[in-house]
Short mmCIF file of C-alpha atoms and ligand atoms in Angstrom, two decimals:
data_model
loop_
_atom_site.label_atom_id
_atom_site.label_comp_id
_atom_site.label_asym_id
_atom_site.label_seq_id
_atom_site.Cartn_x
_atom_site.Cartn_y
_atom_site.Cartn_z
CA UNK A 1 0.00 0.00 0.00
CA UNK A 2 1.12 3.54 -0.67
CA UNK A 3 2.18 5.68 2.26
CA UNK A 4 -0.75 7.42 3.93
CA UNK A 5 -1.63 10.78 2.36
CA UNK A 6 -1.36 13.82 4.63
CA UNK A 7 -4.65 15.64 4.10
CA UNK A 8 -3.07 19.00 5.03
CA UNK A 9 -1.51 18.87 1.55
CA UNK A 10 -4.89 19.27 -0.19
CA UNK A 11 -6.95 22.35 -0.86
CA UNK A 12 -10.67 21.63 -1.24
CA UNK A 13 -10.33 20.73 -4.90
CA UNK A 14 -7.47 18.35 -4.12
CA UNK A 15 -9.39 16.80 -1.28
CA UNK A 16 -12.38 16.23 -3.57
CA UNK A 17 -10.13 14.40 -6.03
CA UNK A 18 -8.74 12.32 -3.17
CA UNK A 19 -12.26 11.37 -2.03
CA UNK A 20 -13.09 10.37 -5.57
CA UNK A 21 -10.02 8.13 -5.69
CA UNK A 22 -11.35 6.39 -2.58
CA UNK A 23 -14.64 5.77 -4.37
CA UNK A 24 -16.48 8.44 -2.36
CA UNK A 25 -18.53 11.40 -3.50
CA UNK A 26 -16.58 14.59 -4.15
CA UNK A 27 -18.87 16.70 -1.98
CA UNK A 28 -17.75 14.79 1.12
CA UNK A 29 -14.51 16.75 0.82
CA UNK A 30 -16.12 19.93 2.12
CA UNK A 31 -17.25 18.23 5.31
CA UNK A 32 -13.85 16.66 5.77
CA UNK A 33 -12.08 19.94 5.04
CA UNK A 34 -14.16 21.70 7.70
CA UNK A 35 -13.36 19.06 10.30
CA UNK A 36 -9.65 19.44 9.63
CA UNK A 37 -9.30 23.18 9.25
CA UNK A 38 -12.21 24.65 11.19
CA UNK A 39 -12.22 22.15 14.04
CA UNK A 40 -8.57 21.14 14.05
CA UNK A 41 -9.47 17.46 14.02
CA UNK A 42 -6.79 14.90 13.17
CA UNK A 43 -8.62 11.78 14.27
CA UNK A 44 -11.11 10.48 11.71
CA UNK A 45 -13.12 8.61 14.37
CA UNK A 46 -13.99 12.01 15.85
CA UNK A 47 -15.65 13.15 12.60
CA UNK A 48 -18.97 11.68 13.57
CA UNK A 49 -21.12 13.16 10.82
CA UNK A 50 -18.91 11.75 8.04
CA UNK A 51 -20.13 8.57 6.36
CA UNK A 52 -18.76 5.56 8.25
CA UNK A 53 -17.50 4.05 4.98
CA UNK A 54 -15.36 7.15 4.35
CA UNK A 55 -14.04 7.25 7.91
CA UNK A 56 -12.99 3.61 7.65
CA UNK A 57 -11.18 4.19 4.37
CA UNK A 58 -9.44 7.28 5.69
CA UNK A 59 -8.25 5.52 8.81
CA UNK A 60 -5.94 3.31 6.76
CA UNK A 61 -4.94 5.67 4.01
CA UNK A 62 -4.69 9.18 5.35
CA UNK A 63 -3.27 11.22 8.20
CA UNK A 64 -3.50 14.84 9.31
CA UNK A 65 -0.17 15.94 10.72
CA UNK A 66 1.88 19.12 10.91
CA UNK A 67 5.67 18.93 10.97
CA UNK A 68 7.03 17.52 14.23
CA UNK A 69 7.39 20.23 16.83
CA UNK A 70 10.86 20.70 18.28
CA UNK A 71 10.29 23.51 20.71
CA UNK A 72 8.13 26.39 21.80
CA UNK A 73 9.28 29.63 23.36
CA UNK A 74 7.08 32.34 24.77
CA UNK A 75 8.28 35.93 25.01
CA UNK A 76 7.45 38.32 27.81
CA UNK A 77 5.40 40.35 25.31
CA UNK A 78 3.10 37.42 24.43
CA UNK A 79 4.88 36.46 21.20
CA UNK A 80 5.20 32.70 20.78
CA UNK A 81 7.80 31.04 18.57
CA UNK A 82 7.55 27.42 17.45
CA UNK A 83 10.41 25.51 15.90
CA UNK A 84 9.45 22.62 13.59
CA UNK A 85 11.57 19.77 12.28
CA UNK A 86 11.75 19.95 8.50
CA UNK A 87 13.94 16.84 8.30
CA UNK A 88 17.61 16.34 7.42
CA UNK A 89 18.74 18.63 10.21
CA UNK A 90 16.63 21.57 9.07
CA UNK A 91 14.33 23.55 11.31
CA UNK A 92 11.79 26.18 10.37
CA UNK A 93 9.98 28.66 12.54
CA UNK A 94 6.51 30.06 13.00
CA UNK A 95 5.78 33.09 15.16
CA UNK A 96 2.50 34.24 16.72
CA UNK A 97 2.26 37.95 17.48
CA UNK A 98 -0.75 38.99 19.56
CA UNK A 99 -1.96 42.57 19.48
CA UNK A 100 -5.02 44.24 21.00
CA UNK A 101 -7.15 44.02 17.90
CA UNK A 102 -5.62 41.10 16.04
CA UNK A 103 -3.49 37.97 16.17
CA UNK A 104 -0.87 37.65 13.46
CA UNK A 105 0.89 34.45 12.45
CA UNK A 106 4.22 34.74 10.66
CA UNK A 107 4.72 31.65 8.49
CA UNK A 108 7.79 30.16 6.79
CA UNK A 109 7.74 29.03 3.16
CA UNK A 110 11.16 27.37 2.77
CA UNK A 111 13.88 25.78 4.89
CA UNK A 112 16.62 28.33 4.32
CA UNK A 113 16.52 30.74 1.38
CA UNK A 114 18.38 31.01 -1.92
CA UNK A 115 18.19 34.80 -2.23
CA UNK A 116 20.99 35.37 0.26
CA UNK A 117 20.27 38.89 1.51
CA UNK A 118 23.22 40.22 3.48
CA UNK A 119 21.21 41.30 6.49
CA UNK A 120 19.18 38.10 6.88
CA UNK A 121 20.25 35.11 8.94
CA UNK A 122 18.05 32.77 6.87
CA UNK A 123 19.84 34.03 3.76
CA UNK A 124 23.19 33.28 5.36
CA UNK A 125 22.14 29.65 5.93
CA UNK A 126 21.61 29.05 2.24
CA UNK A 127 18.76 27.09 0.71
CA UNK A 128 17.77 23.66 1.95
CA UNK A 129 14.37 22.91 0.46
CA UNK A 130 10.91 24.15 -0.38
CA UNK A 131 8.18 23.43 2.14
CA UNK A 132 5.15 21.57 0.80
CA UNK A 133 1.63 23.02 0.83
CA UNK A 134 0.82 20.89 3.88
CA UNK A 135 3.90 22.11 5.69
CA UNK A 136 3.02 25.73 4.97
CA UNK A 137 -0.65 25.51 5.90
CA UNK A 138 0.18 23.05 8.70
CA UNK A 139 1.86 25.91 10.57
CA UNK A 140 -1.48 27.75 10.62
CA UNK A 141 -3.47 24.59 11.39
CA UNK A 142 -1.20 23.78 14.32
CA UNK A 143 -0.99 27.31 15.75
CA UNK A 144 -4.68 28.17 15.38
CA UNK A 145 -5.90 25.05 17.12
CA UNK A 146 -3.22 25.07 19.81
CA UNK A 147 -4.01 28.67 20.61
CA UNK A 148 -7.77 28.14 20.64
CA UNK A 149 -7.34 25.48 23.29
CA UNK A 150 -5.17 27.74 25.37
CA UNK A 151 -6.67 31.16 24.92
CA UNK A 152 -10.39 30.73 24.31
CA UNK A 153 -12.86 30.70 27.18
CA UNK A 154 -14.66 27.36 27.69
CA UNK A 155 -17.91 28.88 26.46
CA UNK A 156 -16.40 29.90 23.12
CA UNK A 157 -13.92 27.19 22.11
CA UNK A 158 -14.12 27.82 18.36
CA UNK A 159 -13.36 31.54 18.40
CA UNK A 160 -10.74 32.38 15.79
CA UNK A 161 -7.43 33.43 17.33
CA UNK A 162 -5.34 34.11 14.23
CA UNK A 163 -6.86 36.96 12.25
CA UNK A 164 -3.90 37.77 9.97
CA UNK A 165 -1.21 35.76 8.23
CA UNK A 166 2.07 37.18 6.95
CA UNK A 167 4.42 35.12 4.79
CA UNK A 168 7.42 36.73 6.48
CA UNK A 169 9.09 33.77 8.14
CA UNK A 170 11.98 31.88 6.63
CA UNK A 171 12.23 31.66 2.87
CA UNK A 172 11.14 33.51 -0.24
CA UNK A 173 7.48 32.56 -0.77
CA UNK A 174 7.50 33.53 -4.44
CA UNK A 175 10.32 31.07 -5.09
CA UNK A 176 8.01 28.33 -3.84
CA UNK A 177 4.95 29.39 -5.76
CA UNK A 178 3.54 25.95 -6.62
CA UNK A 179 3.21 25.04 -2.94
CA UNK A 180 2.28 28.55 -1.83
CA UNK A 181 -0.77 29.02 -4.03
CA UNK A 182 -2.92 26.13 -2.70
CA UNK A 183 -1.85 27.06 0.84
CA UNK A 184 -3.11 30.63 0.29
CA UNK A 185 -6.35 29.25 -1.14
CA UNK A 186 -6.87 27.21 2.02
CA UNK A 187 -6.28 30.28 4.19
CA UNK A 188 -8.95 32.19 2.26
CA UNK A 189 -11.43 29.34 1.89
CA UNK A 190 -14.64 30.00 3.85
CA UNK A 191 -14.69 26.32 4.77
CA UNK A 192 -11.09 26.65 5.96
CA UNK A 193 -9.70 29.69 7.76
CA UNK A 194 -11.94 32.23 6.05
CA UNK A 195 -9.32 35.00 6.03
CA UNK A 196 -9.92 37.90 3.68
CA UNK A 197 -7.33 38.76 1.01
CA UNK A 198 -6.52 41.91 2.94
CA UNK A 199 -5.47 39.90 5.96
CA UNK A 200 -3.06 37.59 4.20
CA UNK A 201 0.21 39.22 3.18
CA UNK A 202 2.88 37.77 0.93
CA UNK A 203 6.26 39.38 1.49
CA UNK A 204 8.79 39.14 -1.31
CA UNK A 205 12.30 40.27 -2.05
CA UNK A 206 11.06 41.00 -5.58
CA UNK A 207 10.53 37.94 -7.80
CA UNK A 208 8.93 39.99 -10.57
CA UNK A 209 7.39 37.25 -12.77
CA UNK A 210 5.81 35.65 -9.72
CA UNK A 211 4.37 38.97 -8.55
CA UNK A 212 2.61 39.00 -11.91
CA UNK A 213 1.39 35.41 -11.42
CA UNK A 214 0.08 36.16 -7.94
CA UNK A 215 -1.75 39.19 -9.29
CA UNK A 216 -3.58 36.98 -11.78
CA UNK A 217 -4.12 33.94 -9.56
CA UNK A 218 -4.88 35.21 -6.06
CA UNK A 219 -3.99 38.83 -5.34
CA UNK A 220 -3.54 39.01 -1.59
CA UNK A 221 -1.88 41.93 0.23
CA UNK A 222 1.70 42.45 -0.98
CA UNK A 223 4.78 43.56 0.92
CA UNK A 224 7.99 44.17 -1.00
CA UNK A 225 11.36 44.20 0.72
CA UNK A 226 13.01 47.26 -0.74
CA UNK A 227 15.94 48.11 1.55
CA UNK A 228 17.72 50.48 -0.84
CA UNK A 229 16.87 53.50 -2.99
CA UNK A 230 19.19 52.62 -5.89
CA UNK A 231 20.23 49.55 -7.87
CA UNK A 232 23.90 49.61 -6.88
CA UNK A 233 23.13 49.29 -3.18
CA UNK A 234 20.19 46.93 -3.68
CA UNK A 235 22.33 44.64 -5.88
CA UNK A 236 24.61 44.26 -2.89
CA UNK A 237 21.99 43.87 -0.14
CA UNK A 238 19.39 41.82 -2.04
CA UNK A 239 21.26 39.90 -4.77
CA UNK A 240 18.00 39.12 -6.61
CA UNK A 241 18.01 42.78 -7.65
CA UNK A 242 20.64 41.94 -10.28
CA UNK A 243 18.00 39.85 -12.01
CA UNK A 244 14.99 42.09 -11.35
CA UNK A 245 16.19 45.66 -10.88
CA UNK A 246 14.19 48.41 -9.20
CA UNK A 247 12.52 49.82 -12.31
CA UNK A 248 11.07 46.41 -13.19
CA UNK A 249 10.14 45.67 -9.61
CA UNK A 250 8.29 48.95 -9.17
CA UNK A 251 6.51 48.53 -12.48
CA UNK A 252 5.22 45.15 -11.33
CA UNK A 253 4.11 46.69 -8.02
CA UNK A 254 2.15 49.29 -9.91
CA UNK A 255 0.55 46.63 -12.08
CA UNK A 256 -0.27 44.53 -9.00
CA UNK A 257 -2.21 47.39 -7.48
CA UNK A 258 -5.04 47.19 -10.00
CA UNK A 259 -6.02 43.84 -8.51
CA UNK A 260 -4.69 44.16 -4.96
CA UNK A 261 -7.11 44.01 -2.01
CA UNK A 262 -5.47 47.10 -0.50
CA UNK A 263 -4.77 50.28 -2.38
CA UNK A 264 -1.10 50.37 -1.48
CA UNK A 265 2.00 48.19 -1.46
CA UNK A 266 3.92 47.90 1.79
CA UNK A 267 7.62 48.58 1.32
CA UNK A 268 9.77 46.99 4.00
CA UNK A 269 13.04 48.73 4.68
CA UNK A 270 15.56 47.25 7.08
CA UNK A 271 17.53 50.05 8.76
CA UNK A 272 21.27 49.35 8.54
CA UNK A 273 23.66 51.69 10.28
CA UNK A 274 25.65 53.77 7.81
CA UNK A 275 24.49 51.65 4.86
CA UNK A 276 21.00 52.72 3.81
CA UNK A 277 19.85 55.08 6.56
CA UNK A 278 20.96 58.61 5.59
CA UNK A 279 18.62 61.56 5.01
CA UNK A 280 19.89 61.73 1.44
CA UNK A 281 18.84 58.11 0.89
CA UNK A 282 15.40 58.83 2.34
CA UNK A 283 15.07 61.67 -0.18
CA UNK A 284 16.17 59.33 -2.98
CA UNK A 285 13.45 56.92 -1.89
CA UNK A 286 10.87 59.69 -2.11
CA UNK A 287 12.01 60.48 -5.62
CA UNK A 288 11.98 56.80 -6.57
CA UNK A 289 8.42 56.18 -5.44
CA UNK A 290 7.24 59.45 -6.96
CA UNK A 291 8.74 58.43 -10.33
CA UNK A 292 7.22 54.97 -10.16
CA UNK A 293 3.73 56.17 -9.22
CA UNK A 294 3.29 53.27 -6.79
CA UNK A 295 0.93 54.03 -3.89
CA UNK A 296 2.82 52.71 -0.91
CA UNK A 297 3.42 52.66 2.82
CA UNK A 298 6.88 52.28 4.27
CA UNK A 299 7.56 49.99 7.15
CA UNK A 300 10.98 50.66 8.62
CA UNK A 301 12.38 47.59 10.35
CA UNK A 302 15.13 48.10 12.92
CA UNK A 303 17.82 45.62 11.88
CA UNK A 304 18.12 42.58 14.12
CA UNK A 305 21.83 41.92 14.17
CA UNK A 306 23.55 38.55 14.02
CA UNK A 307 27.31 38.05 14.11
CA UNK A 308 28.04 36.88 10.54
CA UNK A 309 26.34 39.86 8.92
CA UNK A 310 28.97 42.37 9.98
CA UNK A 311 26.16 44.94 10.03
CA UNK A 312 24.68 46.96 12.86
CA UNK A 313 21.30 48.48 13.66
CA UNK A 314 20.73 52.14 12.91
CA UNK A 315 20.53 54.18 16.11
CA UNK A 316 16.98 55.12 17.14
CA UNK A 317 17.57 58.83 16.39
CA UNK A 318 18.64 57.92 12.85
CA UNK A 319 15.51 55.82 12.33
CA UNK A 320 13.36 58.68 13.59
CA UNK A 321 15.11 61.21 11.35
CA UNK A 322 14.75 58.93 8.31
CA UNK A 323 11.08 58.41 9.14
CA UNK A 324 10.57 62.15 9.33
CA UNK A 325 12.07 62.77 5.89
CA UNK A 326 9.69 60.21 4.40
CA UNK A 327 6.69 61.60 6.24
CA UNK A 328 7.56 65.21 5.41
CA UNK A 329 7.77 64.09 1.79
CA UNK A 330 4.14 62.98 1.99
CA UNK A 331 4.71 59.23 2.26
CA UNK A 332 3.03 57.15 4.96
CA UNK A 333 5.73 55.50 7.02
CA UNK A 334 5.91 53.67 10.32
CA UNK A 335 8.59 51.94 12.34
CA UNK A 336 7.92 48.29 13.02
CA UNK A 337 7.73 47.44 16.68
CA UNK A 338 10.24 44.76 17.48
CA UNK A 339 8.46 41.83 19.04
CA UNK A 340 9.77 38.67 20.61
CA UNK A 341 13.30 40.07 20.76
CA UNK A 342 14.06 38.08 23.91
CA UNK A 343 13.36 34.77 22.16
CA UNK A 344 15.05 35.66 18.84
CA UNK A 345 11.66 35.71 17.10
CA UNK A 346 12.14 39.07 15.44
CA UNK A 347 12.49 39.50 11.68
CA UNK A 348 15.55 37.87 10.24
CA UNK A 349 16.48 36.10 13.45
CA UNK A 350 14.39 33.07 12.68
CA UNK A 351 15.99 29.69 13.32
CA UNK A 352 19.27 31.48 13.78
CA UNK A 353 19.59 29.89 17.15
CA UNK A 354 19.43 26.37 15.81
CA UNK A 355 21.34 26.81 12.62
CA UNK A 356 23.87 29.29 13.85
CA UNK A 357 26.70 27.19 15.19
CA UNK A 358 28.20 30.00 17.22
CA UNK A 359 25.01 30.37 19.19
CA UNK A 360 24.46 26.65 19.40
CA UNK A 361 27.91 26.33 20.91
CA UNK A 362 27.26 29.08 23.43
CA UNK A 363 24.04 27.38 24.46
CA UNK A 364 25.81 24.08 24.85
CA UNK A 365 28.39 25.70 27.11
CA UNK A 366 25.67 27.14 29.29
CA UNK A 367 23.80 23.85 29.63
CA UNK A 368 25.91 20.86 28.69
CA UNK A 369 23.88 18.01 27.27
CA UNK A 370 24.72 14.59 25.94
CA UNK A 371 24.30 14.59 22.18
CA UNK A 372 22.62 11.62 20.57
CA UNK A 373 24.70 10.27 17.68
CA UNK A 374 26.48 13.61 17.49
CA UNK A 375 24.05 14.29 14.67
CA UNK A 376 22.14 17.18 13.25
CA UNK A 377 21.31 20.51 14.78
CA UNK A 378 17.77 19.24 15.14
CA UNK A 379 19.03 16.32 17.19
CA UNK A 380 20.97 18.81 19.28
CA UNK A 381 17.83 20.85 19.85
CA UNK A 382 16.06 17.68 20.98
CA UNK A 383 18.93 16.82 23.25
CA UNK A 384 18.71 20.26 24.79
CA UNK A 385 15.49 19.05 26.40
CA UNK A 386 12.96 20.50 24.02
CA UNK A 387 9.44 19.26 23.53
CA UNK A 388 8.81 15.74 22.40
CA UNK A 389 6.97 16.22 19.11
CA UNK A 390 4.64 13.33 19.84
CA UNK A 391 3.37 15.01 22.98
CA UNK A 392 2.45 18.23 21.33
CA UNK A 393 1.29 16.96 17.98
CA UNK A 394 -2.43 16.79 17.40
N1 SAH B 401 11.74 36.46 1.75
C1 SAH B 401 10.71 37.39 1.99
C2 SAH B 401 9.95 37.15 3.27
C3 SAH B 401 10.73 36.74 4.48
S1 SAH B 401 11.78 37.95 5.19
C4 SAH B 401 11.26 38.80 1.95
O1 SAH B 401 12.46 38.98 1.94
O2 SAH B 401 10.44 39.72 1.91
C5 SAH B 401 10.63 39.03 6.00
C6 SAH B 401 11.16 40.42 6.25
O3 SAH B 401 12.19 40.40 7.25
C7 SAH B 401 11.78 41.04 5.02
O4 SAH B 401 11.34 42.35 4.82
C8 SAH B 401 13.24 41.01 5.36
O5 SAH B 401 13.92 41.98 4.65
C9 SAH B 401 13.23 41.24 6.84
N2 SAH B 401 14.51 40.87 7.48
C10 SAH B 401 15.32 39.87 7.14
N3 SAH B 401 16.39 39.83 7.96
C11 SAH B 401 16.23 40.84 8.85
C12 SAH B 401 16.98 41.29 9.97
N4 SAH B 401 18.12 40.69 10.34
N5 SAH B 401 16.52 42.33 10.66
C13 SAH B 401 15.35 42.92 10.32
N6 SAH B 401 14.60 42.54 9.27
C14 SAH B 401 15.02 41.49 8.55
FE1 SF4 B 402 15.43 35.23 1.76
FE2 SF4 B 402 13.78 37.18 2.57
FE3 SF4 B 402 15.95 36.51 4.01
FE4 SF4 B 402 16.25 37.76 1.67
S1 SF4 B 402 15.25 38.58 3.52
S2 SF4 B 402 17.42 35.98 2.37
S3 SF4 B 402 14.60 36.86 0.51
S4 SF4 B 402 14.19 35.24 3.63
#
């Protein structure tokens, strides 16, 4: 018999095809999809209103399982970071960021990243592999249903906790488009998570042809990681710029806006001391966006340093001055609050702790542990007394 299919891999269409293969009616898929994504069920016996014949078939041939959980860390500010085992020594991270009026989940799309931005610890790791659709949406499935159990009052167990999703974890989502698209569909599906297109954001370093594809297929909110006002600097910071330079990138942003659910593109801009943070560069940015005609909002991200980057965070006064130049120039701009700093859950720090050998070594020195088989970093994380995946998996 073939290995059991993980039903998290299927959007509703895919699940209907799977039901058909089992000799069941396609419409059963909607019921099944709701059990999995709306109720968080993983045990087919629990799905009492499904035909018994279907439940019996599923029991032998299907599973519902997110990636094995390696650890969970909670920050003093309520941010929660989960580390999942992506196999072969790779770990990926998912971060929940609660705010007064919303709960945002930051999801990873790849183990590592091939773009190799200078200021990003994921980029410094290099590329390991694409996550599958089930691994992408499984982060949401896992987090939503874990959090409901923990945070919802007994009288309201099904209240939605995650109201927004941002594809801003590890990886470049638009370099994993085939897996991303069904995952986005499942997030938006009314029988799934029912999120509106405005509340799901894809963040990209600027894969121009895939921005065009997303515009045609499923235009959700778009964030573009800009980081520099000119091609020479952007070529250096975001190497993908050599392939898709600023003029092309901004033209695709403009084109995206005619279908986008919001009437602006978010430009992310990581503030690097003495590199891209001068008043003159802020003025160049103003000129650049004015030329391009792209309606936008700037989100300035204080750089989260890590040793190999050789870069440092712009001082607060510099960030404020830069912000003021943009605002005085008539552009909406904000500074991103750094969340989860104490658990290395902030932008660009993801999985650094596991993959970064310097830090791993420091941790080992603090709390010596016996390493099983001297193996992967994931094995080391396990040895460091982190959660047994089987205990936390649902
Ligand atoms: N690959 C996509 C999405 C993941 S990165 C992209 O680049 O847009 C999400 C955001 O975190 C990006 O804007 C990225 O530039 C930013 N980022 C990466 N490393 C960072 C760091 N060390 N400090 C602050 N922001 C960082
Ligand atoms: Fe990849 Fe985004 Fe990091 Fe650049 S910033 S290396 S695109 S994850």
